Amino acid sequence: MTEIKACLFDLDGVIVDTAKYHYIAWRDLAHELGFEFTEKDNERLKGVSRIRSLEILLEVGGITLPEEKKLEIAKIKNDQYVSYILKMTPDEILPGVVRFLDELRTAGIKIALGSASKNAPIILDRLGLSHFFDAIIDGNKVTHAKPDPEVFLKGAEELGFSPSECVVFEDAEAGIEAAINGGMRCIGVGDPTILGKANIVIPGFENFGLKELKELEKN
Ligand code: B16
Ligand code: MG
């Protein structure tokens, strides 16, 4: 198959676990609104945009709100979330990620971010990872959420490669579908029972490097 020229990474769940901070902020908001929001409920928000996340949360609480009120409380949640991510340090980067990004750079493989998060640039900055990325496509640059392939197609375009030359790393089923819909190979990071549509699924980057990536070229 085609040589791999670029790797596109999702952020939350692949490079860092920001889901725990999203969860605390959404849970506090639910409490303000008078209901419980569990960690299990929070699973439904992974990879989903901020406003869609709020809609799911309100669905859980059985609450309907006018559009402007939704925007107002989404901002309250985001302000709290941002206060947490501003305190993040590079220790929170998931194991093996920096070594793998280094290997890619050395091999001349381009690197892009494809995340639903509008806060992605702040997070990369706090983690000291911005310099690795040749392109950053985040929630501010896309209009269609995953499983629409827009975020990854824009990443490939900005890097100057065709989808068949790219590999996507994703922890959410919608993200795997987005990669497939965009005509890209994809590697699931996490649970194989959820990410079964990916070309391969890995538990994380501890035992994954350039050599294992190159295996995909044989498929
Ligand atoms: P923000 P990813 C996603 O990041 C998160 O998984 C999801 O839970 C969050 O709602 C979304 O970003 C939007 O985040 O409120 O910061 O714009 O997995 O696409 O990197
Ligand atoms: Mg994710």
CSV table of C-alpha atoms and ligand atoms in Angstrom, one decimal:
chain,number,residue,atom,x,y,z
A,1,MET,CA,0.0,0.0,0.0
A,2,THR,CA,1.0,3.7,-0.2
A,3,GLU,CA,3.9,4.9,1.9
A,4,ILE,CA,2.9,6.7,5.1
A,5,LYS,CA,3.9,10.4,4.8
A,6,ALA,CA,1.9,11.9,7.6
A,7,CYS,CA,0.3,11.1,11.0
A,8,LEU,CA,-2.8,12.9,12.3
A,9,PHE,CA,-3.5,12.7,16.0
A,10,ASP,CA,-6.6,13.2,18.0
A,11,LEU,CA,-5.8,15.0,21.3
A,12,ASP,CA,-8.1,14.0,24.1
A,13,GLY,CA,-7.6,10.3,24.8
A,14,VAL,CA,-4.6,9.9,22.5
A,15,ILE,CA,-2.0,12.5,23.6
A,16,VAL,CA,-3.4,13.4,27.0
A,17,ASP,CA,-6.3,12.5,29.2
A,18,THR,CA,-8.3,15.8,29.4
A,19,ALA,CA,-11.6,13.9,29.7
A,20,LYS,CA,-11.1,13.9,33.5
A,21,TYR,CA,-11.1,17.8,33.5
A,22,HIS,CA,-14.1,18.0,31.1
A,23,TYR,CA,-15.9,15.6,33.5
A,24,ILE,CA,-15.3,17.6,36.7
A,25,ALA,CA,-16.5,20.8,34.9
A,26,TRP,CA,-19.6,19.1,33.4
A,27,ARG,CA,-20.5,17.4,36.7
A,28,ASP,CA,-20.3,20.7,38.6
A,29,LEU,CA,-22.5,22.3,36.0
A,30,ALA,CA,-25.1,19.4,36.3
A,31,HIS,CA,-25.0,19.9,40.1
A,32,GLU,CA,-25.8,23.6,39.6
A,33,LEU,CA,-28.7,22.6,37.4
A,34,GLY,CA,-29.9,20.1,40.1
A,35,PHE,CA,-29.0,16.6,38.8
A,36,GLU,CA,-26.2,14.0,38.9
A,37,PHE,CA,-23.9,13.4,35.9
A,38,THR,CA,-21.9,10.2,36.2
A,39,GLU,CA,-18.5,9.2,34.8
A,40,LYS,CA,-20.5,6.7,32.6
A,41,ASP,CA,-22.6,9.5,31.2
A,42,ASN,CA,-19.3,11.4,30.5
A,43,GLU,CA,-18.2,8.6,28.2
A,44,ARG,CA,-20.8,9.9,25.7
A,45,LEU,CA,-19.0,13.2,25.5
A,46,LYS,CA,-15.7,11.9,24.3
A,47,GLY,CA,-14.8,13.4,20.9
A,48,VAL,CA,-18.0,15.3,20.8
A,49,SER,CA,-18.1,19.1,20.4
A,50,ARG,CA,-18.7,21.4,23.3
A,51,ILE,CA,-22.2,22.5,22.4
A,52,ARG,CA,-23.3,18.9,21.5
A,53,SER,CA,-21.8,17.8,24.8
A,54,LEU,CA,-24.0,20.3,26.6
A,55,GLU,CA,-27.1,19.0,24.7
A,56,ILE,CA,-26.3,15.4,25.8
A,57,LEU,CA,-25.8,16.6,29.4
A,58,LEU,CA,-29.2,18.4,29.4
A,59,GLU,CA,-30.8,15.3,27.9
A,60,VAL,CA,-29.4,13.3,30.9
A,61,GLY,CA,-30.9,15.9,33.3
A,62,GLY,CA,-34.2,16.0,31.3
A,63,ILE,CA,-33.8,19.8,30.9
A,64,THR,CA,-34.7,22.0,27.9
A,65,LEU,CA,-33.1,25.5,27.6
A,66,PRO,CA,-33.2,28.3,25.1
A,67,GLU,CA,-30.2,28.6,22.7
A,68,GLU,CA,-28.8,31.7,24.4
A,69,LYS,CA,-28.9,30.2,27.8
A,70,LYS,CA,-27.1,27.1,26.4
A,71,LEU,CA,-24.3,29.4,25.1
A,72,GLU,CA,-24.1,31.1,28.5
A,73,ILE,CA,-23.7,27.9,30.5
A,74,ALA,CA,-21.4,26.3,28.0
A,75,LYS,CA,-19.1,29.4,28.6
A,76,ILE,CA,-19.3,28.8,32.4
A,77,LYS,CA,-18.3,25.2,31.9
A,78,ASN,CA,-15.5,26.2,29.5
A,79,ASP,CA,-14.1,28.8,31.9
A,80,GLN,CA,-13.8,26.2,34.6
A,81,TYR,CA,-12.3,23.7,32.2
A,82,VAL,CA,-9.7,26.2,31.0
A,83,SER,CA,-8.8,27.0,34.6
A,84,TYR,CA,-7.8,23.3,35.0
A,85,ILE,CA,-5.9,22.9,31.7
A,86,LEU,CA,-3.9,26.0,32.4
A,87,LYS,CA,-2.4,24.1,35.3
A,88,MET,CA,-1.5,21.0,33.3
A,89,THR,CA,2.2,20.0,33.0
A,90,PRO,CA,4.2,17.8,30.6
A,91,ASP,CA,4.0,15.0,33.1
A,92,GLU,CA,0.4,14.5,31.9
A,93,ILE,CA,1.4,13.5,28.4
A,94,LEU,CA,0.4,9.8,27.9
A,95,PRO,CA,3.3,7.3,28.1
A,96,GLY,CA,5.4,6.9,24.9
A,97,VAL,CA,3.8,9.8,23.0
A,98,VAL,CA,6.9,12.1,23.1
A,99,ARG,CA,9.2,9.3,22.0
A,100,PHE,CA,6.9,8.4,19.1
A,101,LEU,CA,6.5,12.1,18.0
A,102,ASP,CA,10.3,12.3,18.1
A,103,GLU,CA,10.7,9.2,15.9
A,104,LEU,CA,8.3,10.6,13.4
A,105,ARG,CA,10.1,13.9,13.1
A,106,THR,CA,13.4,12.1,12.7
A,107,ALA,CA,12.0,10.0,10.0
A,108,GLY,CA,10.6,13.1,8.2
A,109,ILE,CA,7.0,12.0,8.7
A,110,LYS,CA,4.7,15.1,9.0
A,111,ILE,CA,2.5,15.5,12.1
A,112,ALA,CA,-0.9,17.1,12.4
A,113,LEU,CA,-3.5,17.5,15.1
A,114,GLY,CA,-7.2,16.8,14.4
A,115,SER,CA,-9.2,17.6,17.5
A,116,ALA,CA,-12.8,18.7,18.2
A,117,SER,CA,-11.4,20.9,21.0
A,118,LYS,CA,-11.3,24.6,20.7
A,119,ASN,CA,-8.8,24.6,23.5
A,120,ALA,CA,-6.3,22.3,21.7
A,121,PRO,CA,-3.7,25.0,21.1
A,122,ILE,CA,-3.6,26.0,24.8
A,123,ILE,CA,-3.3,22.3,25.8
A,124,LEU,CA,-0.4,21.6,23.4
A,125,ASP,CA,1.3,24.7,24.6
A,126,ARG,CA,0.9,23.7,28.3
A,127,LEU,CA,2.3,20.2,27.5
A,128,GLY,CA,5.2,21.7,25.6
A,129,LEU,CA,4.3,19.8,22.4
A,130,SER,CA,3.3,22.6,19.9
A,131,HIS,CA,6.7,22.4,18.1
A,132,PHE,CA,6.0,18.9,17.0
A,133,PHE,CA,3.0,19.8,14.9
A,134,ASP,CA,3.2,20.9,11.3
A,135,ALA,CA,-0.5,21.6,11.2
A,136,ILE,CA,-3.1,22.1,14.0
A,137,ILE,CA,-6.8,21.6,13.0
A,138,ASP,CA,-9.0,22.2,16.0
A,139,GLY,CA,-12.6,22.9,16.9
A,140,ASN,CA,-12.2,26.5,15.7
A,141,LYS,CA,-11.4,25.4,12.2
A,142,VAL,CA,-14.1,22.9,11.4
A,143,THR,CA,-17.8,23.1,10.9
A,144,HIS,CA,-18.6,19.4,10.7
A,145,ALA,CA,-18.0,17.1,13.7
A,146,LYS,CA,-16.5,13.6,13.5
A,147,PRO,CA,-17.6,11.1,12.0
A,148,ASP,CA,-17.5,13.8,9.2
A,149,PRO,CA,-13.9,13.6,7.9
A,150,GLU,CA,-13.5,17.4,7.6
A,151,VAL,CA,-11.0,17.7,10.5
A,152,PHE,CA,-8.6,15.1,9.1
A,153,LEU,CA,-9.1,16.1,5.4
A,154,LYS,CA,-8.1,19.7,6.4
A,155,GLY,CA,-5.1,18.3,8.3
A,156,ALA,CA,-4.0,16.3,5.2
A,157,GLU,CA,-4.5,19.3,3.0
A,158,GLU,CA,-2.6,21.7,5.2
A,159,LEU,CA,0.3,19.2,5.2
A,160,GLY,CA,0.0,18.7,1.4
A,161,PHE,CA,-0.6,15.0,1.3
A,162,SER,CA,-3.5,12.9,0.0
A,163,PRO,CA,-5.6,10.9,2.4
A,164,SER,CA,-4.1,7.6,1.3
A,165,GLU,CA,-0.7,8.9,2.5
A,166,CYS,CA,-2.0,9.6,6.0
A,167,VAL,CA,-2.6,7.6,9.2
A,168,VAL,CA,-5.0,8.8,11.9
A,169,PHE,CA,-4.7,7.9,15.7
A,170,GLU,CA,-8.0,8.0,17.5
A,171,ASP,CA,-9.6,6.9,20.7
A,172,ALA,CA,-13.3,7.5,19.8
A,173,GLU,CA,-15.4,5.4,17.5
A,174,ALA,CA,-16.7,8.6,15.7
A,175,GLY,CA,-13.0,9.5,15.1
A,176,ILE,CA,-12.2,6.1,13.5
A,177,GLU,CA,-15.3,6.5,11.3
A,178,ALA,CA,-14.1,10.0,10.3
A,179,ALA,CA,-10.7,8.6,9.2
A,180,ILE,CA,-12.4,5.8,7.2
A,181,ASN,CA,-14.8,8.3,5.7
A,182,GLY,CA,-11.8,10.5,4.7
A,183,GLY,CA,-10.1,7.5,3.0
A,184,MET,CA,-7.3,7.3,5.6
A,185,ARG,CA,-5.8,4.4,7.4
A,186,CYS,CA,-6.4,4.5,11.2
A,187,ILE,CA,-5.1,3.2,14.4
A,188,GLY,CA,-7.4,2.9,17.4
A,189,VAL,CA,-5.9,3.9,20.7
A,190,GLY,CA,-7.8,2.1,23.5
A,191,ASP,CA,-10.4,-0.6,23.7
A,192,PRO,CA,-10.6,-3.0,20.7
A,193,THR,CA,-14.2,-3.8,21.4
A,194,ILE,CA,-15.1,-0.2,20.7
A,195,LEU,CA,-12.6,0.7,18.1
A,196,GLY,CA,-12.9,-2.5,16.0
A,197,LYS,CA,-13.3,-0.6,12.7
A,198,ALA,CA,-9.7,0.6,12.9
A,199,ASN,CA,-6.9,-1.1,10.9
A,200,ILE,CA,-5.3,-2.0,14.2
A,201,VAL,CA,-5.9,-1.1,17.8
A,202,ILE,CA,-3.2,-0.4,20.3
A,203,PRO,CA,-3.5,0.1,24.1
A,204,GLY,CA,-1.2,3.2,23.9
A,205,PHE,CA,2.3,4.2,22.6
A,206,GLU,CA,4.5,2.5,25.1
A,207,ASN,CA,5.1,-0.4,22.8
A,208,PHE,CA,4.4,1.3,19.5
A,209,GLY,CA,7.0,3.0,17.3
A,210,LEU,CA,8.0,3.7,13.7
A,211,LYS,CA,8.7,0.1,13.1
A,212,GLU,CA,5.1,-0.9,14.0
A,213,LEU,CA,3.7,2.0,12.0
A,214,LYS,CA,5.6,0.9,8.9
A,215,GLU,CA,3.9,-2.5,9.2
A,216,LEU,CA,0.7,-0.8,8.1
A,217,GLU,CA,2.3,-0.1,4.7
A,218,LYS,CA,2.2,-3.8,4.0
A,219,ASN,CA,-1.6,-4.1,4.4
B,1,B16,P1,-13.7,22.0,23.9
B,1,B16,P2,-10.8,15.4,21.0
B,1,B16,C1,-12.7,16.6,22.3
B,1,B16,O1,-11.4,16.4,22.1
B,1,B16,C2,-13.1,16.0,23.7
B,1,B16,O2,-12.9,14.5,23.6
B,1,B16,C3,-14.6,16.2,23.9
B,1,B16,O3,-15.0,15.6,25.2
B,1,B16,C4,-14.8,17.8,24.0
B,1,B16,O4,-16.2,18.0,24.2
B,1,B16,C5,-14.4,18.3,22.7
B,1,B16,O5,-13.0,18.0,22.4
B,1,B16,C6,-14.5,19.9,22.6
B,1,B16,O6,-13.7,20.4,23.5
B,1,B16,O7,-14.8,22.3,24.8
B,1,B16,O8,-12.3,22.2,24.6
B,1,B16,O9,-13.7,22.8,22.6
B,1,B16,O10,-11.0,14.0,21.5
B,1,B16,O11,-11.5,15.7,19.7
B,1,B16,O12,-9.3,15.8,21.0
B,2,MG,MG,-10.4,11.8,21.5
